[in-house]
C-alpha positions as MATLAB code, in Angstrom:
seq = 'XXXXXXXXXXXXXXXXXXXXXXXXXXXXXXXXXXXXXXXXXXXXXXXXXXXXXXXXXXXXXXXXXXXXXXXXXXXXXXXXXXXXXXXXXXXXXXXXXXXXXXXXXXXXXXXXXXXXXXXXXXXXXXXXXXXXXXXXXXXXXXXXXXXXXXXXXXXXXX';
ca = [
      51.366   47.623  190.493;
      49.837   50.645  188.929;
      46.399   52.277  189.844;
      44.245   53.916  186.905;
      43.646   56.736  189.169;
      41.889   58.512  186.040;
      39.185   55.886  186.239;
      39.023   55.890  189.948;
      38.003   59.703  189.851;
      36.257   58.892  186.523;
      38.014   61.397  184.449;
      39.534   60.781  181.141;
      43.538   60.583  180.717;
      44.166   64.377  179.634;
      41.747   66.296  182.278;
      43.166   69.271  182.785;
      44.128   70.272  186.907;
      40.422   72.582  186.794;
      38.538   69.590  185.945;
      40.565   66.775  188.553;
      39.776   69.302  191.613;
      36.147   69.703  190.395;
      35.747   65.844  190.101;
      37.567   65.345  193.140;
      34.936   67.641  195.411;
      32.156   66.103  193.605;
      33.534   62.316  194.230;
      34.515   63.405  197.805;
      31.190   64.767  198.645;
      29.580   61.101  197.294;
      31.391   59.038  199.115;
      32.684   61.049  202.356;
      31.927   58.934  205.198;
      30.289   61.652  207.273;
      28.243   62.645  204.500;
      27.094   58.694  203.211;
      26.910   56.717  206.290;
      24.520   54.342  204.215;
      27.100   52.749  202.075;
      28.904   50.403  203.827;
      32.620   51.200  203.437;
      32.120   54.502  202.136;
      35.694   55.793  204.016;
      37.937   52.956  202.225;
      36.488   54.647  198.772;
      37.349   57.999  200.313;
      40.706   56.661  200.804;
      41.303   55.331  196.991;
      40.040   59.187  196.090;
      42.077   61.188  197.847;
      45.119   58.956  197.283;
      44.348   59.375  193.421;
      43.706   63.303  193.872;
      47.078   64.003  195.414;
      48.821   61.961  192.921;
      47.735   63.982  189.861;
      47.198   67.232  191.624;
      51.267   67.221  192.784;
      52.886   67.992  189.100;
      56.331   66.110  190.044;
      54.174   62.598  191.047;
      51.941   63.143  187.746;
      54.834   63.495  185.589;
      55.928   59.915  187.898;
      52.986   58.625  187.519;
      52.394   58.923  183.531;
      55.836   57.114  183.127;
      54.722   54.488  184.924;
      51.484   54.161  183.216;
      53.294   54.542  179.726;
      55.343   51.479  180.546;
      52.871   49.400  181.917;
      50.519   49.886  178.563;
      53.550   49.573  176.235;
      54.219   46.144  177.932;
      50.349   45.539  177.656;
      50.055   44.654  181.671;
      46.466   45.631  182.896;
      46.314   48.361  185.630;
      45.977   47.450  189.171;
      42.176   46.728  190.429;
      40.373   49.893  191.972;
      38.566   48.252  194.777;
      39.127   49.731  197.739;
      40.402   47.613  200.597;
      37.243   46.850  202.675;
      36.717   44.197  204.416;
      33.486   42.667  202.847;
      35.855   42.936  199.512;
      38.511   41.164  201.316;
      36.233   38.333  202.627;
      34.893   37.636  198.988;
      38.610   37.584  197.580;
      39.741   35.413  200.438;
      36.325   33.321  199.712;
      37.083   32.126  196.452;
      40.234   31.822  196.242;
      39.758   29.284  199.414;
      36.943   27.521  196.442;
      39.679   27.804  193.655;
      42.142   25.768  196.098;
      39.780   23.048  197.463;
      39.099   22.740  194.002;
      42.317   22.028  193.009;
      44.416   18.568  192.596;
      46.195   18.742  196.109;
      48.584   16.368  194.303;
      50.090   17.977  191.374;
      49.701   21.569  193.280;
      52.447   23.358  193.215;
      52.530   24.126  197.226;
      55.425   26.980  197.153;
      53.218   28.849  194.785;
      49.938   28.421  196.927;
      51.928   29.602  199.662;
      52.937   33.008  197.471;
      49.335   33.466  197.192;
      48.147   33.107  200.107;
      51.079   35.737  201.432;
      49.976   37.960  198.953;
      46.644   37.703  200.405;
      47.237   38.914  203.609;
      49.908   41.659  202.785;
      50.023   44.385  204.960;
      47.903   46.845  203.279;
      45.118   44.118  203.634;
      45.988   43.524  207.373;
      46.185   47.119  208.497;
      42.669   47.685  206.817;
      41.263   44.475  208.579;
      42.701   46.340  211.766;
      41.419   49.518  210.988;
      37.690   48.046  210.419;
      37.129   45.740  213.317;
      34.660   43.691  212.016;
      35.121   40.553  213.582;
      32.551   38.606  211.747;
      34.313   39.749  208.762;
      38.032   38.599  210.532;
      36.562   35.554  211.648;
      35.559   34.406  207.727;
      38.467   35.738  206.068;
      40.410   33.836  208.820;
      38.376   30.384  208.509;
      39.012   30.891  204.379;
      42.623   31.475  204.585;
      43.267   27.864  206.976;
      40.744   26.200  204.634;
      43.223   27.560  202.263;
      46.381   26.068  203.713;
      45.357   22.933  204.243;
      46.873   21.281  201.193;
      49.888   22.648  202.206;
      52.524   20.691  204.053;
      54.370   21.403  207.103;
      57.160   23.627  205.707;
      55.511   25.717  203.742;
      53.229   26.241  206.408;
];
């Protein structure tokens, strides 16, 4: 999984290092939690900036980085989404995927393969934001989606 961090600092793919740190600071000053305490979430977009600034600012994880974007275009894979792990986007991932099962045929399902996606749900980058948030309206959906979720599933794969 491979994040275009050139689009999450909105840059194109040969910025020089003068013009990353410049759109860094201005990016950081938007959505600095301290500074915008209007937009909800503002520190997980922090997060998904800084992470992409001190990839391409280091020259030894650029150079990583580029190889790994090379070989995910030449094998024509799309890049990783850019949403930031909050938990309102959470809750409206969890959401409908919970629709896309209940409107599945619970008898032709393949029920190890609901069961990867549901794990892959709740990895632990999801988990440690939902812990780092709080929100326990937001915990209590995302928890009520994810058993409406596993109820076509039988007792082992539970």
């Amino acid at each position: 999984m491979v994040k275009d961090y050139y689009k999450i600092l909105e840059l194109e793919p040969n910025a020089d290092e003068v013009t990353i740190k410049r759109q860094f600071r201005k990016l950081a000053m938007r959505f600095h939690p301290d500074v915008n305490q209007e937009l909800l979430h503002a520190d997980a977009w922090y997060r998904e900036i800084q992470e992409a600034y001190q990839i391409l600012n280091d020259p030894i994880s650029k150079a990583q980085y580029h190889e790994q974007r090379w070989l995910l275009k030449s094998q024509g894979k799309p890049f990783t989404e850019i949403f930031p792990l909050s938990p309102d986007y959470i809750s409206k991932r969890v959401h409908a995927f919970a629709i896309s099962v209940q409107q599945m045929d619970h008898f032709r399902m393949d029920h190890r393969a609901l069961q990867k996606q549901i794990l892959d749900l709740v990895n632990d980058d999801v988990l440690s934001a939902l812990s780092f948030y709080k929100e326990k309206d937001y915990n209590k959906k995302i928890l009520h989606d994810l058993l409406r979720s596993m109820e076509p599933l039988e007792y082992p794969h539970i």
